[in-house]
PDB file of C-alpha atoms and ligand atoms in Angstrom:
ATOM      1  CA  MET N1102      59.447  96.122  95.500  1.00  0.00           C
ATOM      2  CA  LYS N1103      60.591  97.790  92.296  1.00  0.00           C
ATOM      3  CA  ASN N1104      61.553 101.466  92.190  1.00  0.00           C
ATOM      4  CA  THR N1105      59.918 103.651  89.556  1.00  0.00           C
ATOM      5  CA  VAL N1106      61.670 106.109  87.249  1.00  0.00           C
ATOM      6  CA  ILE N1107      60.157 108.756  84.991  1.00  0.00           C
ATOM      7  CA  ILE N1108      62.370 109.528  81.997  1.00  0.00           C
ATOM      8  CA  THR N1109      61.367 112.529  79.906  1.00  0.00           C
ATOM      9  CA  GLY N1110      62.108 112.559  76.196  1.00  0.00           C
ATOM     10  CA  ALA N1111      62.593 108.808  76.267  1.00  0.00           C
ATOM     11  CA  SER N1112      61.557 107.995  72.712  1.00  0.00           C
ATOM     12  CA  ARG N1113      65.038 108.471  71.223  1.00  0.00           C
ATOM     13  CA  GLY N1114      68.729 108.936  71.929  1.00  0.00           C
ATOM     14  CA  ILE N1115      69.874 109.291  75.525  1.00  0.00           C
ATOM     15  CA  GLY N1116      66.345 108.947  76.949  1.00  0.00           C
ATOM     16  CA  LYS N1117      65.798 105.707  75.059  1.00  0.00           C
ATOM     17  CA  ALA N1118      69.133 104.320  76.306  1.00  0.00           C
ATOM     18  CA  CYS N1119      68.154 105.323  79.869  1.00  0.00           C
ATOM     19  CA  SER N1120      64.813 103.493  79.508  1.00  0.00           C
ATOM     20  CA  LEU N1121      66.540 100.282  78.451  1.00  0.00           C
ATOM     21  CA  GLU N1122      69.240 100.488  81.148  1.00  0.00           C
ATOM     22  CA  PHE N1123      66.752 101.226  83.950  1.00  0.00           C
ATOM     23  CA  ALA N1124      64.398  98.457  82.807  1.00  0.00           C
ATOM     24  CA  ASN N1125      67.317  96.061  82.689  1.00  0.00           C
ATOM     25  CA  ALA N1126      68.252  97.101  86.231  1.00  0.00           C
ATOM     26  CA  GLY N1127      64.733  96.201  87.446  1.00  0.00           C
ATOM     27  CA  TYR N1128      62.977  99.584  87.574  1.00  0.00           C
ATOM     28  CA  ASN N1129      59.397 100.314  86.530  1.00  0.00           C
ATOM     29  CA  VAL N1130      60.007 102.750  83.675  1.00  0.00           C
ATOM     30  CA  ILE N1131      57.733 105.583  82.562  1.00  0.00           C
ATOM     31  CA  ILE N1132      58.744 106.295  78.959  1.00  0.00           C
ATOM     32  CA  ASN N1133      57.663 109.862  78.244  1.00  0.00           C
ATOM     33  CA  PHE N1134      57.458 111.128  74.664  1.00  0.00           C
ATOM     34  CA  ASN N1135      55.851 114.086  72.973  1.00  0.00           C
ATOM     35  CA  LYS N1136      55.737 113.371  69.223  1.00  0.00           C
ATOM     36  CA  SER N1137      57.477 110.055  68.560  1.00  0.00           C
ATOM     37  CA  GLN N1138      54.737 107.615  69.611  1.00  0.00           C
ATOM     38  CA  ALA N1139      55.840 104.756  67.326  1.00  0.00           C
ATOM     39  CA  GLU N1140      59.403 104.913  68.684  1.00  0.00           C
ATOM     40  CA  ALA N1141      58.125 105.007  72.286  1.00  0.00           C
ATOM     41  CA  GLU N1142      55.923 101.974  71.617  1.00  0.00           C
ATOM     42  CA  LYS N1143      58.888 100.031  70.210  1.00  0.00           C
ATOM     43  CA  ILE N1144      60.889 100.690  73.384  1.00  0.00           C
ATOM     44  CA  PHE N1145      57.912  99.666  75.512  1.00  0.00           C
ATOM     45  CA  GLU N1146      57.571  96.404  73.551  1.00  0.00           C
ATOM     46  CA  LYS N1147      61.293  95.674  73.797  1.00  0.00           C
ATOM     47  CA  ILE N1148      61.190  96.111  77.595  1.00  0.00           C
ATOM     48  CA  ARG N1149      57.994  94.068  77.947  1.00  0.00           C
ATOM     49  CA  ASP N1150      59.357  91.267  75.719  1.00  0.00           C
ATOM     50  CA  SER N1151      62.425  90.952  77.899  1.00  0.00           C
ATOM     51  CA  GLY N1152      60.293  90.678  81.056  1.00  0.00           C
ATOM     52  CA  GLY N1153      60.648  94.292  82.220  1.00  0.00           C
ATOM     53  CA  SER N1154      58.059  96.732  83.502  1.00  0.00           C
ATOM     54  CA  ALA N1155      57.216  99.950  81.634  1.00  0.00           C
ATOM     55  CA  GLU N1156      54.478 102.267  80.429  1.00  0.00           C
ATOM     56  CA  ILE N1157      54.474 105.028  77.851  1.00  0.00           C
ATOM     57  CA  ILE N1158      52.934 108.432  78.563  1.00  0.00           C
ATOM     58  CA  LYS N1159      52.598 111.235  76.040  1.00  0.00           C
ATOM     59  CA  ALA N1160      53.241 114.710  77.469  1.00  0.00           C
ATOM     60  CA  ASP N1161      54.797 117.941  76.315  1.00  0.00           C
ATOM     61  CA  VAL N1162      57.043 118.726  79.261  1.00  0.00           C
ATOM     62  CA  ALA N1163      57.020 122.408  78.318  1.00  0.00           C
ATOM     63  CA  SER N1164      53.391 122.402  79.515  1.00  0.00           C
ATOM     64  CA  PHE N1165      52.815 122.631  83.276  1.00  0.00           C
ATOM     65  CA  GLU N1166      49.431 120.916  82.939  1.00  0.00           C
ATOM     66  CA  GLY N1167      51.011 118.259  80.709  1.00  0.00           C
ATOM     67  CA  CYS N1168      53.514 117.515  83.489  1.00  0.00           C
ATOM     68  CA  ARG N1169      50.771 117.463  86.115  1.00  0.00           C
ATOM     69  CA  ASN N1170      49.028 114.770  84.081  1.00  0.00           C
ATOM     70  CA  LEU N1171      52.276 112.868  83.389  1.00  0.00           C
ATOM     71  CA  PHE N1172      53.059 112.692  87.101  1.00  0.00           C
ATOM     72  CA  LYS N1173      49.474 111.842  88.107  1.00  0.00           C
ATOM     73  CA  ARG N1174      49.310 108.998  85.551  1.00  0.00           C
ATOM     74  CA  SER N1175      52.696 107.660  86.709  1.00  0.00           C
ATOM     75  CA  ILE N1176      51.400 107.433  90.297  1.00  0.00           C
ATOM     76  CA  GLU N1177      48.161 105.810  89.120  1.00  0.00           C
ATOM     77  CA  ILE N1178      50.150 103.165  87.250  1.00  0.00           C
ATOM     78  CA  PHE N1179      53.020 102.384  89.644  1.00  0.00           C
ATOM     79  CA  GLY N1180      51.916 103.968  92.965  1.00  0.00           C
ATOM     80  CA  LYS N1181      55.115 105.954  93.622  1.00  0.00           C
ATOM     81  CA  VAL N1182      58.115 107.528  91.907  1.00  0.00           C
ATOM     82  CA  GLU N1183      61.642 107.321  93.310  1.00  0.00           C
ATOM     83  CA  VAL N1184      63.647 108.706  90.371  1.00  0.00           C
ATOM     84  CA  LEU N1185      63.092 111.522  87.894  1.00  0.00           C
ATOM     85  CA  VAL N1186      65.368 111.902  84.866  1.00  0.00           C
ATOM     86  CA  ASN N1187      64.811 115.309  83.257  1.00  0.00           C
ATOM     87  CA  ASN N1188      66.227 114.492  79.835  1.00  0.00           C
ATOM     88  CA  ALA N1189      63.922 116.084  77.212  1.00  0.00           C
ATOM     89  CA  GLY N1190      65.618 118.942  75.441  1.00  0.00           C
ATOM     90  CA  THR N1191      66.284 120.508  72.092  1.00  0.00           C
ATOM     91  CA  PRO N1192      69.204 122.300  70.434  1.00  0.00           C
ATOM     92  CA  LEU N1193      69.200 125.154  67.933  1.00  0.00           C
ATOM     93  CA  ARG N1194      72.403 126.088  66.145  1.00  0.00           C
ATOM     94  CA  LYS N1195      72.287 129.701  64.961  1.00  0.00           C
ATOM     95  CA  LEU N1196      74.116 132.971  65.138  1.00  0.00           C
ATOM     96  CA  PHE N1197      72.951 134.841  68.234  1.00  0.00           C
ATOM     97  CA  GLN N1198      71.799 137.751  66.027  1.00  0.00           C
ATOM     98  CA  ASP N1199      69.467 135.391  64.137  1.00  0.00           C
ATOM     99  CA  VAL N1200      67.719 133.947  67.211  1.00  0.00           C
ATOM    100  CA  THR N1201      64.187 135.330  67.438  1.00  0.00           C
ATOM    101  CA  GLU N1202      62.396 136.175  70.651  1.00  0.00           C
ATOM    102  CA  SER N1203      59.961 133.291  70.156  1.00  0.00           C
ATOM    103  CA  GLU N1204      62.816 130.811  69.482  1.00  0.00           C
ATOM    104  CA  TRP N1205      64.490 132.005  72.691  1.00  0.00           C
ATOM    105  CA  LYS N1206      61.287 131.569  74.703  1.00  0.00           C
ATOM    106  CA  ASP N1207      60.356 128.207  73.153  1.00  0.00           C
ATOM    107  CA  LEU N1208      63.772 126.704  73.822  1.00  0.00           C
ATOM    108  CA  PHE N1209      63.798 127.949  77.427  1.00  0.00           C
ATOM    109  CA  ASN N1210      60.228 126.726  77.969  1.00  0.00           C
ATOM    110  CA  LEU N1211      61.361 123.228  77.019  1.00  0.00           C
ATOM    111  CA  ASN N1212      64.965 122.949  78.227  1.00  0.00           C
ATOM    112  CA  VAL N1213      64.480 124.798  81.533  1.00  0.00           C
ATOM    113  CA  GLY N1214      60.705 125.104  81.933  1.00  0.00           C
ATOM    114  CA  GLY N1215      60.252 121.359  81.387  1.00  0.00           C
ATOM    115  CA  VAL N1216      62.643 120.627  84.245  1.00  0.00           C
ATOM    116  CA  PHE N1217      60.849 123.116  86.520  1.00  0.00           C
ATOM    117  CA  ASN N1218      57.405 121.758  85.597  1.00  0.00           C
ATOM    118  CA  LEU N1219      57.961 118.088  86.278  1.00  0.00           C
ATOM    119  CA  SER N1220      60.276 118.658  89.245  1.00  0.00           C
ATOM    120  CA  LYS N1221      57.463 120.625  90.958  1.00  0.00           C
ATOM    121  CA  PHE N1222      55.266 117.521  91.067  1.00  0.00           C
ATOM    122  CA  ALA N1223      58.100 115.078  91.744  1.00  0.00           C
ATOM    123  CA  VAL N1224      59.536 117.107  94.622  1.00  0.00           C
ATOM    124  CA  GLU N1225      56.172 117.360  96.396  1.00  0.00           C
ATOM    125  CA  HIS N1226      55.848 113.558  96.198  1.00  0.00           C
ATOM    126  CA  MET N1227      59.478 112.833  97.132  1.00  0.00           C
ATOM    127  CA  VAL N1228      59.484 115.197 100.124  1.00  0.00           C
ATOM    128  CA  LYS N1229      56.430 113.379 101.514  1.00  0.00           C
ATOM    129  CA  ASN N1230      58.269 110.058 101.086  1.00  0.00           C
ATOM    130  CA  LYS N1231      61.596 111.504 102.334  1.00  0.00           C
ATOM    131  CA  LYS N1232      63.257 109.732  99.410  1.00  0.00           C
ATOM    132  CA  GLY N1233      64.122 110.515  95.818  1.00  0.00           C
ATOM    133  CA  LYS N1234      66.745 111.165  93.174  1.00  0.00           C
ATOM    134  CA  ILE N1235      66.515 113.781  90.452  1.00  0.00           C
ATOM    135  CA  ILE N1236      68.970 113.730  87.564  1.00  0.00           C
ATOM    136  CA  ASN N1237      69.008 116.634  85.128  1.00  0.00           C
ATOM    137  CA  ILE N1238      70.614 116.278  81.715  1.00  0.00           C
ATOM    138  CA  SER N1239      72.595 119.420  81.000  1.00  0.00           C
ATOM    139  CA  SER N1240      75.424 119.617  78.450  1.00  0.00           C
ATOM    140  CA  VAL N1241      79.102 120.262  78.302  1.00  0.00           C
ATOM    141  CA  TRP N1242      78.135 123.517  76.548  1.00  0.00           C
ATOM    142  CA  GLY N1243      76.365 124.539  79.751  1.00  0.00           C
ATOM    143  CA  LEU N1244      79.810 124.428  81.388  1.00  0.00           C
ATOM    144  CA  THR N1245      81.886 126.068  78.663  1.00  0.00           C
ATOM    145  CA  GLY N1246      79.459 127.832  76.286  1.00  0.00           C
ATOM    146  CA  ALA N1247      79.457 127.098  72.548  1.00  0.00           C
ATOM    147  CA  SER N1248      79.623 129.479  69.626  1.00  0.00           C
ATOM    148  CA  LEU N1249      76.346 129.430  67.603  1.00  0.00           C
ATOM    149  CA  GLU N1250      74.587 127.901  70.616  1.00  0.00           C
ATOM    150  CA  VAL N1251      74.243 130.870  72.966  1.00  0.00           C
ATOM    151  CA  HIS N1252      70.639 130.157  73.933  1.00  0.00           C
ATOM    152  CA  TYR N1253      71.188 126.374  74.203  1.00  0.00           C
ATOM    153  CA  SER N1254      74.316 126.932  76.331  1.00  0.00           C
ATOM    154  CA  ALA N1255      72.428 129.405  78.537  1.00  0.00           C
ATOM    155  CA  SER N1256      69.559 126.946  79.039  1.00  0.00           C
ATOM    156  CA  LYS N1257      71.924 124.125  79.946  1.00  0.00           C
ATOM    157  CA  ALA N1258      73.901 126.394  82.319  1.00  0.00           C
ATOM    158  CA  ALA N1259      70.580 127.234  84.004  1.00  0.00           C
ATOM    159  CA  LEU N1260      70.106 123.539  84.785  1.00  0.00           C
ATOM    160  CA  ILE N1261      73.437 123.496  86.585  1.00  0.00           C
ATOM    161  CA  GLY N1262      72.363 126.356  88.891  1.00  0.00           C
ATOM    162  CA  PHE N1263      68.962 124.711  89.330  1.00  0.00           C
ATOM    163  CA  THR N1264      70.614 121.408  90.294  1.00  0.00           C
ATOM    164  CA  LYS N1265      72.994 122.913  92.833  1.00  0.00           C
ATOM    165  CA  ALA N1266      70.351 125.048  94.553  1.00  0.00           C
ATOM    166  CA  LEU N1267      67.693 122.343  94.631  1.00  0.00           C
ATOM    167  CA  ALA N1268      70.242 119.821  95.938  1.00  0.00           C
ATOM    168  CA  LYS N1269      70.945 122.062  98.944  1.00  0.00           C
ATOM    169  CA  GLU N1270      67.248 122.697  99.553  1.00  0.00           C
ATOM    170  CA  LEU N1271      66.252 119.025  99.360  1.00  0.00           C
ATOM    171  CA  ALA N1272      69.203 117.384 101.123  1.00  0.00           C
ATOM    172  CA  PRO N1273      67.495 117.573 104.556  1.00  0.00           C
ATOM    173  CA  SER N1274      64.532 115.714 102.995  1.00  0.00           C
ATOM    174  CA  GLY N1275      66.728 112.800 101.892  1.00  0.00           C
ATOM    175  CA  ILE N1276      66.604 113.699  98.189  1.00  0.00           C
ATOM    176  CA  GLN N1277      69.656 113.925  95.933  1.00  0.00           C
ATOM    177  CA  VAL N1278      69.742 116.163  92.864  1.00  0.00           C
ATOM    178  CA  ASN N1279      72.552 115.822  90.340  1.00  0.00           C
ATOM    179  CA  CYS N1280      73.373 116.828  86.821  1.00  0.00           C
ATOM    180  CA  VAL N1281      74.922 114.936  83.930  1.00  0.00           C
ATOM    181  CA  ALA N1282      76.586 117.182  81.360  1.00  0.00           C
ATOM    182  CA  PRO N1283      77.360 115.000  78.336  1.00  0.00           C
ATOM    183  CA  GLY N1284      79.894 115.866  75.670  1.00  0.00           C
ATOM    184  CA  VAL N1285      79.048 115.146  72.045  1.00  0.00           C
ATOM    185  CA  ILE N1286      76.852 112.032  71.953  1.00  0.00           C
ATOM    186  CA  ASN N1287      75.864 110.124  68.842  1.00  0.00           C
ATOM    187  CA  THR N1288      72.089 110.733  68.651  1.00  0.00           C
ATOM    188  CA  GLU N1289      69.611 112.390  66.283  1.00  0.00           C
ATOM    189  CA  MET N1290      70.373 115.682  68.021  1.00  0.00           C
ATOM    190  CA  ILE N1291      73.573 115.923  66.013  1.00  0.00           C
ATOM    191  CA  ALA N1292      72.060 114.512  62.790  1.00  0.00           C
ATOM    192  CA  ASP N1293      72.538 117.871  61.046  1.00  0.00           C
ATOM    193  CA  LEU N1294      76.334 117.558  61.299  1.00  0.00           C
ATOM    194  CA  THR N1295      78.100 116.327  58.130  1.00  0.00           C
ATOM    195  CA  PRO N1296      80.446 113.288  58.273  1.00  0.00           C
ATOM    196  CA  ASN N1297      83.317 115.740  57.824  1.00  0.00           C
ATOM    197  CA  GLU N1298      82.147 117.879  60.762  1.00  0.00           C
ATOM    198  CA  ILE N1299      81.832 114.745  62.912  1.00  0.00           C
ATOM    199  CA  SER N1300      85.317 113.652  61.934  1.00  0.00           C
ATOM    200  CA  VAL N1301      86.765 117.089  62.821  1.00  0.00           C
ATOM    201  CA  LEU N1302      84.840 117.063  66.106  1.00  0.00           C
ATOM    202  CA  SER N1303      86.078 113.559  66.940  1.00  0.00           C
ATOM    203  CA  SER N1304      89.670 114.601  66.318  1.00  0.00           C
ATOM    204  CA  GLU N1305      89.233 117.381  68.907  1.00  0.00           C
ATOM    205  CA  ILE N1306      88.060 114.896  71.563  1.00  0.00           C
ATOM    206  CA  PRO N1307      91.026 113.412  73.469  1.00  0.00           C
ATOM    207  CA  LEU N1308      89.415 109.940  73.463  1.00  0.00           C
ATOM    208  CA  GLY N1309      89.017 110.334  69.680  1.00  0.00           C
ATOM    209  CA  ARG N1310      85.316 109.570  69.277  1.00  0.00           C
ATOM    210  CA  LEU N1311      81.785 110.657  70.111  1.00  0.00           C
ATOM    211  CA  GLY N1312      80.083 109.215  73.179  1.00  0.00           C
ATOM    212  CA  THR N1313      77.275 106.670  72.985  1.00  0.00           C
ATOM    213  CA  PRO N1314      73.808 107.122  74.537  1.00  0.00           C
ATOM    214  CA  ARG N1315      74.445 104.016  76.642  1.00  0.00           C
ATOM    215  CA  GLU N1316      77.539 105.575  78.203  1.00  0.00           C
ATOM    216  CA  ILE N1317      75.371 108.456  79.424  1.00  0.00           C
ATOM    217  CA  ALA N1318      72.592 106.115  80.549  1.00  0.00           C
ATOM    218  CA  ARG N1319      75.046 104.120  82.688  1.00  0.00           C
ATOM    219  CA  MET N1320      76.071 107.322  84.487  1.00  0.00           C
ATOM    220  CA  VAL N1321      72.416 108.296  85.037  1.00  0.00           C
ATOM    221  CA  LEU N1322      71.686 104.812  86.413  1.00  0.00           C
ATOM    222  CA  PHE N1323      74.596 105.131  88.832  1.00  0.00           C
ATOM    223  CA  LEU N1324      73.265 108.492  90.072  1.00  0.00           C
ATOM    224  CA  ALA N1325      69.834 106.919  90.598  1.00  0.00           C
ATOM    225  CA  GLY N1326      71.136 104.019  92.647  1.00  0.00           C
ATOM    226  CA  PRO N1327      72.236 103.547  96.264  1.00  0.00           C
ATOM    227  CA  GLU N1328      75.954 103.693  95.434  1.00  0.00           C
ATOM    228  CA  SER N1329      75.591 107.441  94.780  1.00  0.00           C
ATOM    229  CA  ASP N1330      73.807 108.200  98.076  1.00  0.00           C
ATOM    230  CA  TYR N1331      76.557 110.600  99.218  1.00  0.00           C
ATOM    231  CA  ILE N1332      76.588 112.521  95.916  1.00  0.00           C
ATOM    232  CA  THR N1333      74.364 115.581  95.557  1.00  0.00           C
ATOM    233  CA  GLY N1334      74.552 118.937  93.791  1.00  0.00           C
ATOM    234  CA  GLN N1335      77.230 117.613  91.440  1.00  0.00           C
ATOM    235  CA  VAL N1336      77.795 118.016  87.721  1.00  0.00           C
ATOM    236  CA  ILE N1337      79.319 114.924  86.151  1.00  0.00           C
ATOM    237  CA  SER N1338      80.470 115.288  82.586  1.00  0.00           C
ATOM    238  CA  PRO N1339      81.099 112.166  80.497  1.00  0.00           C
ATOM    239  CA  ASN N1340      82.732 113.929  77.565  1.00  0.00           C
ATOM    240  CA  GLY N1341      85.752 111.970  76.303  1.00  0.00           C
ATOM    241  CA  GLY N1342      88.074 114.586  77.796  1.00  0.00           C
ATOM    242  CA  ILE N1343      86.942 117.494  75.577  1.00  0.00           C
ATOM    243  CA  VAL N1344      86.510 119.491  78.800  1.00  0.00           C
ATOM    244  CA  VAL N1345      88.652 118.632  81.824  1.00  0.00           C
TER     245      VAL N1345
HETATM  246  P1  NAP C1866      67.240 113.464  70.686  1.00  0.00           P
HETATM  247  O1  NAP C1866      67.774 112.199  70.154  1.00  0.00           O
HETATM  248  O2  NAP C1866      66.948 114.584  69.761  1.00  0.00           O
HETATM  249  O3  NAP C1866      65.935 113.159  71.553  1.00  0.00           O
HETATM  250  C1  NAP C1866      65.234 114.198  72.168  1.00  0.00           C
HETATM  251  C2  NAP C1866      64.120 113.605  72.985  1.00  0.00           C
HETATM  252  O4  NAP C1866      63.416 114.693  73.620  1.00  0.00           O
HETATM  253  C3  NAP C1866      63.122 112.843  72.139  1.00  0.00           C
HETATM  254  O5  NAP C1866      62.758 111.651  72.798  1.00  0.00           O
HETATM  255  C4  NAP C1866      61.923 113.802  72.052  1.00  0.00           C
HETATM  256  O6  NAP C1866      60.698 113.091  72.000  1.00  0.00           O
HETATM  257  C5  NAP C1866      62.024 114.496  73.392  1.00  0.00           C
HETATM  258  N1  NAP C1866      61.314 115.766  73.419  1.00  0.00           N
HETATM  259  C6  NAP C1866      61.502 116.850  72.628  1.00  0.00           C
HETATM  260  N2  NAP C1866      60.625 117.805  72.943  1.00  0.00           N
HETATM  261  C7  NAP C1866      59.844 117.312  73.945  1.00  0.00           C
HETATM  262  C8  NAP C1866      58.769 117.821  74.697  1.00  0.00           C
HETATM  263  N3  NAP C1866      58.300 119.062  74.470  1.00  0.00           N
HETATM  264  N4  NAP C1866      58.210 117.040  75.649  1.00  0.00           N
HETATM  265  C9  NAP C1866      58.664 115.793  75.885  1.00  0.00           C
HETATM  266  N5  NAP C1866      59.704 115.257  75.197  1.00  0.00           N
HETATM  267  C10 NAP C1866      60.278 116.005  74.247  1.00  0.00           C
HETATM  268  O7  NAP C1866      68.214 114.093  71.797  1.00  0.00           O
HETATM  269  P2  NAP C1866      69.381 113.467  72.696  1.00  0.00           P
HETATM  270  O8  NAP C1866      70.653 113.704  72.008  1.00  0.00           O
HETATM  271  O9  NAP C1866      69.022 112.114  73.165  1.00  0.00           O
HETATM  272  O10 NAP C1866      69.340 114.507  73.916  1.00  0.00           O
HETATM  273  C11 NAP C1866      68.720 114.228  75.143  1.00  0.00           C
HETATM  274  C12 NAP C1866      69.187 115.273  76.146  1.00  0.00           C
HETATM  275  O11 NAP C1866      70.598 115.259  76.232  1.00  0.00           O
HETATM  276  C13 NAP C1866      68.794 116.711  75.761  1.00  0.00           C
HETATM  277  O12 NAP C1866      68.412 117.428  76.898  1.00  0.00           O
HETATM  278  C14 NAP C1866      70.095 117.270  75.201  1.00  0.00           C
HETATM  279  O13 NAP C1866      70.160 118.661  75.324  1.00  0.00           O
HETATM  280  C15 NAP C1866      71.108 116.557  76.042  1.00  0.00           C
HETATM  281  N6  NAP C1866      72.440 116.477  75.443  1.00  0.00           N
HETATM  282  C16 NAP C1866      72.617 115.850  74.243  1.00  0.00           C
HETATM  283  C17 NAP C1866      73.897 115.813  73.691  1.00  0.00           C
HETATM  284  C18 NAP C1866      74.202 115.153  72.375  1.00  0.00           C
HETATM  285  O14 NAP C1866      75.306 115.368  71.850  1.00  0.00           O
HETATM  286  N7  NAP C1866      73.321 114.370  71.811  1.00  0.00           N
HETATM  287  C19 NAP C1866      74.978 116.405  74.380  1.00  0.00           C
HETATM  288  C20 NAP C1866      74.725 117.019  75.590  1.00  0.00           C
HETATM  289  C21 NAP C1866      73.461 117.042  76.125  1.00  0.00           C
HETATM  290  P3  NAP C1866      59.576 113.302  70.837  1.00  0.00           P
HETATM  291  O15 NAP C1866      60.263 113.075  69.525  1.00  0.00           O
HETATM  292  O16 NAP C1866      58.573 112.284  71.194  1.00  0.00           O
HETATM  293  O17 NAP C1866      59.090 114.709  70.984  1.00  0.00           O
END
């Protein structure tokens, strides 16, 4: 019987790559999106056309009720959920002095609140089944901090604390919780960087290039599978060596 994965923010970038990798590995895939319906539908069609199993569900993960509905629908469709990938997130590059209170709250509601919201429903279900894997997508900036990204760095550091604590709490229930902290990955999230900025950034990365969404998805897939059963509470950072 197939395992089921919910991937938040799966309409683009890393979430999209995760959807394709998990479908290819034989999972039922819940492709969550908030605004990009057409993109989510294209991913769904691609998976279906290659014989895979998927559904798309619209939900704003910053909304607790939205996550309640997302989880409920996932169970209605596939009956159970073994893996949750908390991927949805947003950046905001600004001087700390220019960040408004509402920007601070909105970003935390999504980047941290979204992980809390959906994990609440997933954990209840996984504890009952004594089985589950939760993978949170943090960032290398959550490990090191980044200038002009104080609030983003703080939100991604929060996910690291969340991961470690929840991993300890859920280990006796047979559930692993881990964190992937990517370096700079070539997605729309960095679309505001100029070619010159990307070239400077690449030259600062020991492996000399940005990462690809697929490289992150492969790590997430590994953490979802049986070969990572003895790994919990860890932060794994595919980052080309920019942080070692
Ligand atoms: P992206 O290409 O901008 O995609 C972001 C995804 O999040 C989209 O699918 C978007 O879907 C979804 N999303 C945004 N707000 C949402 C909401 N309220 N509810 C549900 N989904 C929502 O970003 P990405 O680069 O793939 O980043 C994915 C994750 O990796 C983020 O958590 C990011 O912080 C992290 N990360 C990225 C990098 C990088 O360099 N790219 C590095 C480190 C960590 P809709 O358009 O449908 O709203």
